[in-house]
Amino acid sequence: MRRSRYFLPTLKETPAEAEILSHRYMLRAGMVRQASAGIYSWLPLGLRVLKKIEQIVREEQDRSGAQEVLMPTVQSADLWRKSGRYDDYGKEMLRIADRHERDMLYGPTNEELITDIFASSVKSYRDLPKNLYHIQWKFRDEVRPRFGIMRCREFLMKDAYSFDLDLEGSRIAYEKMFIAYLRTYARIGLKAIPMKADTGPIGGNLSHEFIILAETGESEVYCDRELLDHDVLGEDIDYEDATSVRAVVERHTSCYARTDEKHEQAIYEAEVPEDRRYEGRGIEVGHIFYFGTKYSDPLGALVVTPEGENVAVHMGSYGIGVSRLVGGIVEASHDDKGIIWPDAVAPFAVGLINIRPNDTASTALADSLYTQLQTAGVEVLYDERDESPGAKFAEMDLIGLPWQLVVGPRGVKAGTVELKRRASGEREDLSPKAALVRLTG
Ligand code: P5A
């Protein structure tokens, strides 16, 4: 993409309304634009990141055996009356009436709808287990939306729903999701801590939050430092083998992590030696629940058991804050110059800067590098504008692409280009060919 053609409305000034760093950087980098309180438009640079995260989430859900569906954002109130949550959800639910005065709502979550889909199509234990997920916009009318896309009213969530014959089946489904979550965050380049959690309005009695570490986070994190060292991507996982799945989950929960509840504090202090205690802050980027027959009972999601009995299926639900993750990554990975995208979710892999676009030799080399990188399938943002080098460098640092490739007259004479790694600031002069090998290898 040529910078001169790209819709990248960066801001020089820090917007006054932005309270936290990720919000400031995302506005300044032209990633999002507020449409109204807690509701955002995604601009090209932000959307590229959102899509990359979404794709990693999707691949890890698929790998674990979950199947993708797509449910609507607008739902009928009827199902919510059956589950009892039409009243329970209170003001957080955006309620709408259609032209026939029927009560509709903009879905804050999808337990009711998926249970209804399941109830009307599955009748036998032979069709179990199943896990269905979608990646869809949600609306929660938060009292105080803040921190940009981190706590907003409209947000993108991946929500999965598991259906099993009994508690033991549900535990296996829960554990598969647990691992899929650890893998998802690790692939994005984040360290996520699984913490035992409250179930809130979703209900049930087995639940974990996944918290990524960031000083600005809203959640308090207390955990055993050893938990930070576990590397799930190095584990050999066979999702078909429940015993091996459980063994991995146990390794990742063997080290204690807790929320700020009092009774948890006592266990933490008893179990974790003082020199191994990690106490910090983090951002909740995922939440998983087992809630048994809470929805299948009232909504009639029954199956016939091998013994010929009709029983309500056991369910769990599993959420990832896909849009919140964009802000979470910025909170976890930045410096005073701007964002530092992990490679896996960077909007472009390389920022190619032509320092002197009116120098023929520089432009010839930069154009040729641009073409060759694109041909090799590398995503490049090519800044060929007639702007000061300082302004171009500052913008590249702000938008945080992992590599910067700089072409200028001095280098052209010496037969070199400069390659800079955004994260470390390390720079190297290389021949254009060597730089290409590095970026395409
Ligand atoms: C699990 C999936 C649920 O809604 N039902 C379906 C369950 N869980 S949850 O914890 O309430 O939400 C799941 C994740 O969504 C993100 N999230 C938000 N992101 C941005 N703005 C919000 N207002 C918001 N609310 C929830 C969080 O990452 C949460 O873990």
Coordinates of C-alpha atoms and ligand atoms in Angstrom, one line a residue:
M1 CA 0.0 0.0 0.0
R2 CA 1.3 3.4 -1.0
R3 CA 1.1 5.8 1.9
S4 CA 0.0 8.7 -0.3
R5 CA -3.1 6.7 -1.2
Y6 CA -3.8 5.2 2.2
F7 CA -6.6 6.5 4.4
L8 CA -4.5 6.9 7.6
P9 CA -5.8 10.0 9.4
T10 CA -3.0 10.3 12.0
L11 CA -3.2 13.0 14.7
K12 CA -0.2 15.1 15.9
E13 CA -2.0 16.3 19.0
T14 CA -3.0 13.9 21.8
P15 CA -6.8 13.9 22.0
A16 CA -7.9 15.3 25.3
E17 CA -10.7 12.8 25.9
A18 CA -8.4 9.8 25.9
E19 CA -7.7 8.6 29.4
I20 CA -5.4 5.7 28.7
L21 CA -2.4 5.1 26.5
S22 CA -3.9 2.6 24.1
H23 CA -6.8 4.9 23.4
R24 CA -4.5 7.8 22.8
Y25 CA -2.2 5.8 20.5
M26 CA -5.1 4.2 18.6
L27 CA -6.7 7.6 17.9
R28 CA -3.3 9.2 17.0
A29 CA -2.4 6.3 14.7
G30 CA -5.7 6.7 12.9
M31 CA -7.0 3.2 13.8
V32 CA -10.4 4.0 15.1
R33 CA -12.8 7.0 15.3
Q34 CA -15.5 7.5 17.9
A35 CA -18.9 7.4 16.4
S36 CA -20.8 8.1 19.7
A37 CA -20.1 7.3 23.4
G38 CA -18.6 3.8 23.5
I39 CA -19.2 3.1 19.8
Y40 CA -16.3 3.2 17.3
S41 CA -15.7 3.0 13.6
W42 CA -12.7 1.0 12.6
L43 CA -10.5 2.7 10.0
P44 CA -8.2 0.7 7.6
L45 CA -5.2 0.4 9.9
G46 CA -7.2 -0.6 12.9
L47 CA -9.4 -3.0 10.9
R48 CA -6.3 -4.8 9.6
V49 CA -5.3 -5.6 13.2
L50 CA -8.8 -6.6 14.2
K51 CA -9.0 -9.0 11.3
K52 CA -5.7 -10.6 12.1
I53 CA -6.7 -11.2 15.7
E54 CA -10.0 -12.5 14.5
Q55 CA -8.3 -15.0 12.2
I56 CA -6.0 -16.3 14.9
V57 CA -8.9 -16.7 17.2
R58 CA -10.8 -18.6 14.4
E59 CA -7.9 -20.9 13.6
E60 CA -7.5 -21.9 17.3
Q61 CA -11.2 -22.5 17.7
D62 CA -11.3 -24.6 14.6
R63 CA -8.2 -26.5 15.7
S64 CA -9.9 -27.4 19.0
G65 CA -12.9 -28.9 17.1
A66 CA -15.3 -26.0 17.5
Q67 CA -17.4 -25.1 14.4
E68 CA -18.1 -21.6 13.2
V69 CA -21.7 -20.3 12.7
L70 CA -23.0 -16.7 12.5
M71 CA -25.9 -15.6 14.5
P72 CA -27.6 -12.2 14.1
T73 CA -26.9 -9.1 16.2
V74 CA -30.7 -8.4 16.7
Q75 CA -32.7 -11.0 18.6
S76 CA -36.3 -11.5 19.6
A77 CA -37.1 -10.9 23.3
D78 CA -39.1 -14.1 23.5
L79 CA -36.2 -16.5 24.2
W80 CA -34.8 -14.1 26.8
R81 CA -38.2 -14.2 28.6
K82 CA -38.0 -18.0 28.7
S83 CA -34.5 -18.0 30.3
G84 CA -35.5 -15.2 32.7
R85 CA -32.7 -12.9 31.5
Y86 CA -34.9 -10.4 29.8
D87 CA -35.5 -8.8 33.2
D88 CA -32.2 -9.8 34.8
Y89 CA -30.1 -8.0 32.2
G90 CA -31.6 -4.7 33.2
K91 CA -30.4 -1.4 31.6
E92 CA -27.3 -3.0 30.1
M93 CA -29.5 -4.5 27.4
L94 CA -30.4 -2.3 24.4
R95 CA -34.1 -2.9 23.8
I96 CA -35.7 -2.1 20.5
A97 CA -39.3 -2.4 19.2
D98 CA -39.8 -3.3 15.5
R99 CA -42.6 -1.9 13.3
H100 CA -45.1 -4.5 14.6
E101 CA -44.2 -3.4 18.2
R102 CA -42.5 -6.7 18.8
D103 CA -39.8 -6.5 21.5
M104 CA -36.4 -7.0 20.0
L105 CA -32.9 -6.5 21.5
Y106 CA -29.3 -6.0 20.3
G107 CA -27.6 -9.2 21.6
P108 CA -25.2 -8.7 24.6
T109 CA -24.4 -12.4 24.3
N110 CA -26.0 -15.5 22.6
E111 CA -26.6 -18.3 25.2
E112 CA -30.4 -18.2 24.5
L113 CA -30.2 -18.1 20.7
I114 CA -27.7 -20.9 20.3
T115 CA -29.6 -23.1 22.8
D116 CA -32.7 -22.6 20.8
I117 CA -30.9 -23.5 17.5
F118 CA -29.5 -26.6 19.2
A119 CA -32.9 -27.6 20.8
S120 CA -34.6 -27.6 17.5
S121 CA -32.0 -29.7 15.7
V122 CA -30.4 -32.1 18.1
K123 CA -32.4 -34.8 19.8
S124 CA -29.9 -37.7 20.6
Y125 CA -26.8 -38.2 22.7
R126 CA -25.3 -39.6 19.4
D127 CA -25.1 -36.0 18.2
L128 CA -22.9 -34.9 21.1
P129 CA -20.5 -33.4 21.9
K130 CA -20.8 -30.2 19.9
N131 CA -19.1 -26.8 20.2
L132 CA -20.4 -23.9 18.1
Y133 CA -18.9 -20.4 18.0
H134 CA -19.3 -17.2 16.2
I135 CA -17.4 -13.9 16.0
Q136 CA -20.1 -11.2 16.1
W137 CA -20.7 -7.7 17.4
K138 CA -22.3 -7.3 20.8
F139 CA -24.0 -4.4 22.5
R140 CA -23.9 -3.7 26.3
D141 CA -25.2 -0.4 27.4
E142 CA -22.4 0.1 29.9
V143 CA -23.1 2.9 32.5
R144 CA -19.7 4.4 31.9
P145 CA -18.0 3.3 28.7
R146 CA -14.4 4.3 28.8
F147 CA -10.8 3.5 27.8
G148 CA -11.8 3.6 24.1
I149 CA -12.4 0.2 22.6
M150 CA -11.5 -1.5 25.9
R151 CA -14.8 -0.9 27.7
C152 CA -17.2 0.1 25.1
R153 CA -20.9 -0.4 24.3
E154 CA -20.5 -2.1 20.9
F155 CA -17.7 -4.6 20.7
L156 CA -16.6 -7.7 18.8
M157 CA -16.6 -10.9 20.7
K158 CA -15.9 -14.5 19.9
D159 CA -18.4 -16.6 21.8
A160 CA -18.4 -20.4 21.8
Y161 CA -21.0 -22.7 23.3
S162 CA -20.5 -26.3 24.2
F163 CA -23.1 -29.1 24.5
D164 CA -22.5 -32.3 26.3
L165 CA -24.4 -35.2 27.8
D166 CA -23.1 -34.7 31.3
L167 CA -20.8 -32.9 33.6
E168 CA -17.8 -35.0 32.7
G169 CA -18.3 -34.3 29.0
S170 CA -18.6 -30.6 29.7
R171 CA -15.4 -30.6 31.6
I172 CA -13.6 -32.0 28.6
A173 CA -15.1 -29.3 26.4
Y174 CA -14.1 -26.7 29.0
E175 CA -10.6 -27.9 29.1
K176 CA -10.2 -27.9 25.3
M177 CA -11.4 -24.3 25.2
F178 CA -9.0 -23.5 28.1
I179 CA -6.1 -24.7 26.0
A180 CA -7.4 -23.1 22.8
Y181 CA -7.4 -19.8 24.7
L182 CA -3.9 -20.1 26.0
R183 CA -2.7 -20.9 22.4
T184 CA -4.6 -18.0 21.0
Y185 CA -3.1 -15.4 23.3
A186 CA 0.4 -17.0 22.9
R187 CA 0.1 -16.8 19.1
I188 CA -0.8 -13.2 19.3
G189 CA 2.3 -12.6 21.4
L190 CA 0.6 -12.1 24.8
K191 CA 1.1 -13.7 28.1
A192 CA -2.3 -14.6 29.5
I193 CA -2.9 -15.7 33.1
P194 CA -5.9 -18.0 33.7
M195 CA -7.6 -17.0 37.0
K196 CA -10.5 -18.6 38.8
A197 CA -13.4 -16.2 38.5
D198 CA -16.9 -15.2 39.4
T199 CA -19.6 -16.1 37.0
G200 CA -21.7 -12.9 37.1
P201 CA -24.9 -12.8 35.0
I202 CA -23.8 -15.8 32.8
G203 CA -24.2 -18.0 35.8
G204 CA -22.8 -21.4 36.7
N205 CA -20.1 -22.6 39.0
L206 CA -16.9 -23.2 37.1
S207 CA -15.2 -20.2 35.5
H208 CA -11.9 -18.7 34.5
E209 CA -10.9 -15.3 33.3
F210 CA -7.9 -14.8 31.1
I211 CA -5.9 -11.7 32.0
I212 CA -3.1 -10.2 30.0
L213 CA -0.5 -8.3 32.0
A214 CA -0.5 -4.5 31.7
E215 CA 0.1 -2.0 34.4
T216 CA -2.9 0.1 33.3
G217 CA -5.3 -2.9 33.6
E218 CA -8.5 -2.8 35.6
S219 CA -8.0 -6.3 37.1
E220 CA -5.6 -7.1 39.9
V221 CA -3.4 -10.1 39.3
Y222 CA -1.9 -12.2 42.0
C223 CA -0.1 -15.3 40.8
D224 CA 2.8 -17.6 41.1
R225 CA 5.7 -16.3 39.0
E226 CA 6.2 -19.8 37.6
L227 CA 2.9 -19.5 35.8
L228 CA 4.5 -16.7 33.7
D229 CA 7.1 -19.2 32.4
H230 CA 4.7 -21.8 31.0
D231 CA 4.9 -22.0 27.2
V232 CA 1.7 -23.6 25.7
L233 CA 2.9 -23.4 22.1
G234 CA 5.7 -25.8 23.0
E235 CA 3.3 -28.4 24.3
D236 CA 2.2 -31.3 22.2
I237 CA -1.6 -31.3 22.3
D238 CA -3.9 -33.9 21.0
Y239 CA -7.5 -32.5 21.3
E240 CA -8.9 -36.0 20.7
D241 CA -7.2 -37.3 23.8
A242 CA -9.0 -36.0 26.9
T243 CA -6.2 -37.3 29.2
S244 CA -3.5 -35.3 27.4
V245 CA -5.8 -32.2 27.3
R246 CA -6.3 -32.4 31.1
A247 CA -2.6 -32.9 31.7
V248 CA -1.9 -29.6 29.9
V249 CA -4.6 -27.7 31.7
E250 CA -3.3 -29.1 35.0
R251 CA 0.2 -27.8 34.2
H252 CA -1.2 -24.4 33.6
T253 CA -3.3 -24.3 36.7
S254 CA -0.9 -25.9 39.0
C255 CA 0.6 -22.5 39.8
Y256 CA -1.8 -20.4 41.8
A257 CA -3.5 -17.3 40.5
R258 CA -6.2 -15.4 42.3
T259 CA -8.6 -12.5 42.0
D260 CA -8.9 -10.0 44.8
E261 CA -11.4 -11.9 46.8
K262 CA -10.7 -12.4 50.5
H263 CA -11.0 -16.2 50.7
E264 CA -8.7 -16.6 47.7
Q265 CA -6.1 -14.4 49.4
A266 CA -5.7 -16.8 52.3
I267 CA -5.1 -19.8 49.9
Y268 CA -2.7 -17.7 47.8
E269 CA -0.6 -16.8 50.9
A270 CA -0.5 -20.3 52.1
E271 CA 0.4 -21.8 48.7
V272 CA 2.8 -19.4 47.0
P273 CA 6.1 -18.7 48.7
E274 CA 6.8 -15.0 49.1
D275 CA 9.7 -14.8 46.6
R276 CA 7.5 -16.3 43.9
R277 CA 4.6 -14.0 44.2
Y278 CA 3.8 -11.8 41.2
E279 CA 1.4 -9.0 42.0
G280 CA 0.4 -6.6 39.2
R281 CA -2.4 -5.5 37.0
G282 CA -4.0 -6.8 33.9
I283 CA -6.8 -6.7 31.3
E284 CA -9.5 -9.3 31.1
V285 CA -9.5 -10.5 27.5
G286 CA -11.4 -13.7 27.8
H287 CA -13.9 -15.5 30.2
I288 CA -15.1 -19.1 30.1
F289 CA -18.0 -20.6 32.0
Y290 CA -19.5 -24.0 32.7
F291 CA -23.2 -23.5 33.7
G292 CA -24.8 -27.0 33.4
T293 CA -28.5 -26.9 32.4
K294 CA -29.1 -23.2 33.3
Y295 CA -30.3 -22.5 29.7
S296 CA -31.0 -26.0 28.3
D297 CA -33.7 -26.6 31.0
P298 CA -35.9 -23.5 30.4
L299 CA -35.3 -23.6 26.6
G300 CA -36.0 -27.3 26.3
A301 CA -32.6 -28.4 24.9
L302 CA -33.1 -32.1 25.6
V303 CA -31.5 -35.3 24.2
V304 CA -32.3 -38.9 24.6
T305 CA -29.6 -40.8 26.6
P306 CA -28.4 -44.3 25.7
E307 CA -30.9 -45.6 28.3
G308 CA -33.8 -43.9 26.5
E309 CA -34.2 -41.0 29.1
N310 CA -34.8 -37.4 28.1
V311 CA -32.2 -35.1 29.8
A312 CA -31.2 -31.4 29.5
V313 CA -27.8 -31.0 27.9
H314 CA -24.9 -29.6 29.9
M315 CA -23.5 -26.4 28.5
G316 CA -20.6 -24.0 28.8
S317 CA -19.9 -20.6 27.1
Y318 CA -16.5 -19.2 26.2
G319 CA -15.8 -15.6 25.3
I320 CA -12.9 -13.7 23.9
G321 CA -12.9 -9.9 23.6
V322 CA -11.6 -9.6 20.1
S323 CA -11.9 -5.8 19.8
R324 CA -10.7 -5.3 23.4
L325 CA -7.6 -7.3 22.5
V326 CA -6.5 -4.6 20.1
G327 CA -6.3 -2.1 23.0
G328 CA -4.9 -4.8 25.3
I329 CA -2.0 -5.4 22.9
V330 CA -1.2 -1.7 22.7
E331 CA -1.3 -1.5 26.5
A332 CA 1.1 -4.5 26.7
S333 CA 3.4 -3.5 23.9
H334 CA 4.4 0.1 23.3
D335 CA 7.1 2.7 24.1
D336 CA 7.1 6.5 24.4
K337 CA 7.1 6.8 20.6
G338 CA 4.1 4.7 19.9
I339 CA 2.8 1.2 19.4
I340 CA 5.0 -1.9 18.9
W341 CA 2.9 -4.6 17.2
P342 CA 3.7 -8.2 17.7
D343 CA 4.5 -9.7 14.3
A344 CA 1.4 -12.0 14.2
V345 CA -1.1 -9.1 14.4
A346 CA 0.8 -6.2 12.8
P347 CA -1.2 -4.3 10.2
F348 CA 1.7 -4.4 7.8
A349 CA 5.0 -6.3 8.4
V350 CA 7.2 -3.6 6.9
G351 CA 7.2 0.1 6.6
L352 CA 9.3 1.1 3.6
I353 CA 10.4 4.7 3.8
N354 CA 11.8 6.6 0.9
I355 CA 13.6 9.5 2.5
R356 CA 14.1 11.6 -0.6
P357 CA 11.3 10.9 -3.2
N358 CA 12.7 13.5 -5.5
D359 CA 16.0 11.7 -5.8
T360 CA 15.7 9.5 -8.9
A361 CA 18.1 6.7 -7.7
S362 CA 16.4 6.5 -4.3
T363 CA 13.0 6.3 -5.8
A364 CA 14.1 3.6 -8.3
L365 CA 15.5 1.5 -5.5
A366 CA 12.5 2.0 -3.2
D367 CA 10.0 1.3 -5.9
S368 CA 11.8 -1.9 -6.8
L369 CA 12.0 -3.0 -3.2
Y370 CA 8.3 -2.3 -2.8
T371 CA 7.4 -4.5 -5.8
Q372 CA 9.7 -7.3 -4.8
L373 CA 8.4 -7.4 -1.2
Q374 CA 4.8 -7.4 -2.5
T375 CA 5.6 -10.2 -5.0
A376 CA 7.0 -12.2 -2.1
G377 CA 3.7 -11.8 -0.3
V378 CA 5.1 -9.4 2.4
E379 CA 2.6 -6.7 3.5
V380 CA 4.3 -3.3 3.0
L381 CA 3.2 0.2 3.8
Y382 CA 5.4 2.3 1.4
D383 CA 5.9 5.9 2.5
E384 CA 6.8 7.7 -0.8
R385 CA 5.3 11.1 0.2
D386 CA 7.1 14.3 -0.2
E387 CA 7.3 14.9 3.6
S388 CA 10.2 15.6 5.9
P389 CA 12.1 12.4 6.9
G390 CA 11.5 13.3 10.6
A391 CA 7.7 13.3 10.1
K392 CA 7.9 10.0 8.3
F393 CA 10.1 8.3 11.0
A394 CA 7.8 9.6 13.7
E395 CA 4.7 8.3 12.0
M396 CA 6.3 4.9 11.4
D397 CA 7.3 4.6 15.1
L398 CA 3.8 5.7 16.1
I399 CA 2.0 3.1 14.0
G400 CA 4.4 0.4 15.2
L401 CA 5.1 -1.8 12.2
P402 CA 7.6 -4.5 13.2
W403 CA 10.2 -3.6 10.5
Q404 CA 11.2 -0.3 9.0
L405 CA 13.2 -0.3 5.7
V406 CA 14.8 3.0 4.9
V407 CA 16.1 4.0 1.5
G408 CA 18.0 7.3 1.0
P409 CA 20.6 8.9 -1.3
R410 CA 23.6 8.2 1.0
G411 CA 22.7 4.5 1.2
V412 CA 22.1 4.3 -2.5
K413 CA 25.7 5.5 -3.1
A414 CA 27.1 3.0 -0.6
G415 CA 24.9 0.2 -2.0
T416 CA 22.9 -0.2 1.3
V417 CA 19.5 0.3 2.9
E418 CA 18.8 0.6 6.6
L419 CA 16.7 -2.1 8.3
K420 CA 15.3 -1.2 11.8
R421 CA 13.5 -3.5 14.2
R422 CA 10.8 -1.4 15.8
A423 CA 10.7 -3.4 19.1
S424 CA 14.5 -3.1 19.9
G425 CA 15.4 -0.1 17.9
E426 CA 18.3 -2.1 16.4
R427 CA 19.4 -0.8 13.1
E428 CA 21.5 -2.5 10.4
D429 CA 22.9 -1.4 7.1
L430 CA 22.5 -4.1 4.5
S431 CA 22.6 -4.6 0.8
P432 CA 19.1 -4.3 -0.7
K433 CA 19.3 -8.0 -1.5
A434 CA 20.3 -9.0 2.0
A435 CA 17.4 -6.9 3.4
L436 CA 15.0 -8.7 1.1
V437 CA 16.2 -12.1 2.2
R438 CA 15.8 -11.0 5.8
L439 CA 12.2 -9.8 5.3
T440 CA 11.1 -12.6 3.1
G441 CA 13.0 -15.5 4.7
Ligands
P5A1 C1 -19.0 -16.0 27.3 C2 -19.3 -16.0 25.9 C3 -19.8 -13.8 28.2 O1 -20.5 -12.9 27.6 N1 -21.2 -15.4 27.0 C4 -20.8 -15.8 25.7 C5 -20.1 -15.2 28.0 N2 -18.7 -13.5 28.9 S1 -18.2 -12.0 29.3 O2 -17.1 -12.2 30.2 O3 -19.2 -11.2 29.7 O4 -17.6 -11.4 28.0 C6 -16.5 -12.1 27.3 C7 -15.4 -11.2 26.9 O5 -15.9 -10.1 26.1 C8 -15.1 -8.9 26.4 N3 -16.0 -7.8 26.8 C9 -15.9 -6.5 26.4 N4 -15.1 -5.9 25.5 C10 -15.2 -4.6 25.2 N5 -16.1 -3.9 25.8 C11 -17.0 -4.4 26.7 N6 -17.9 -3.6 27.3 C12 -16.9 -5.8 27.0 N7 -17.6 -6.6 27.8 C13 -17.0 -7.9 27.7 C14 -14.2 -9.3 27.5 O6 -12.9 -9.5 27.0 C15 -14.8 -10.5 28.1 O7 -13.8 -11.3 28.7

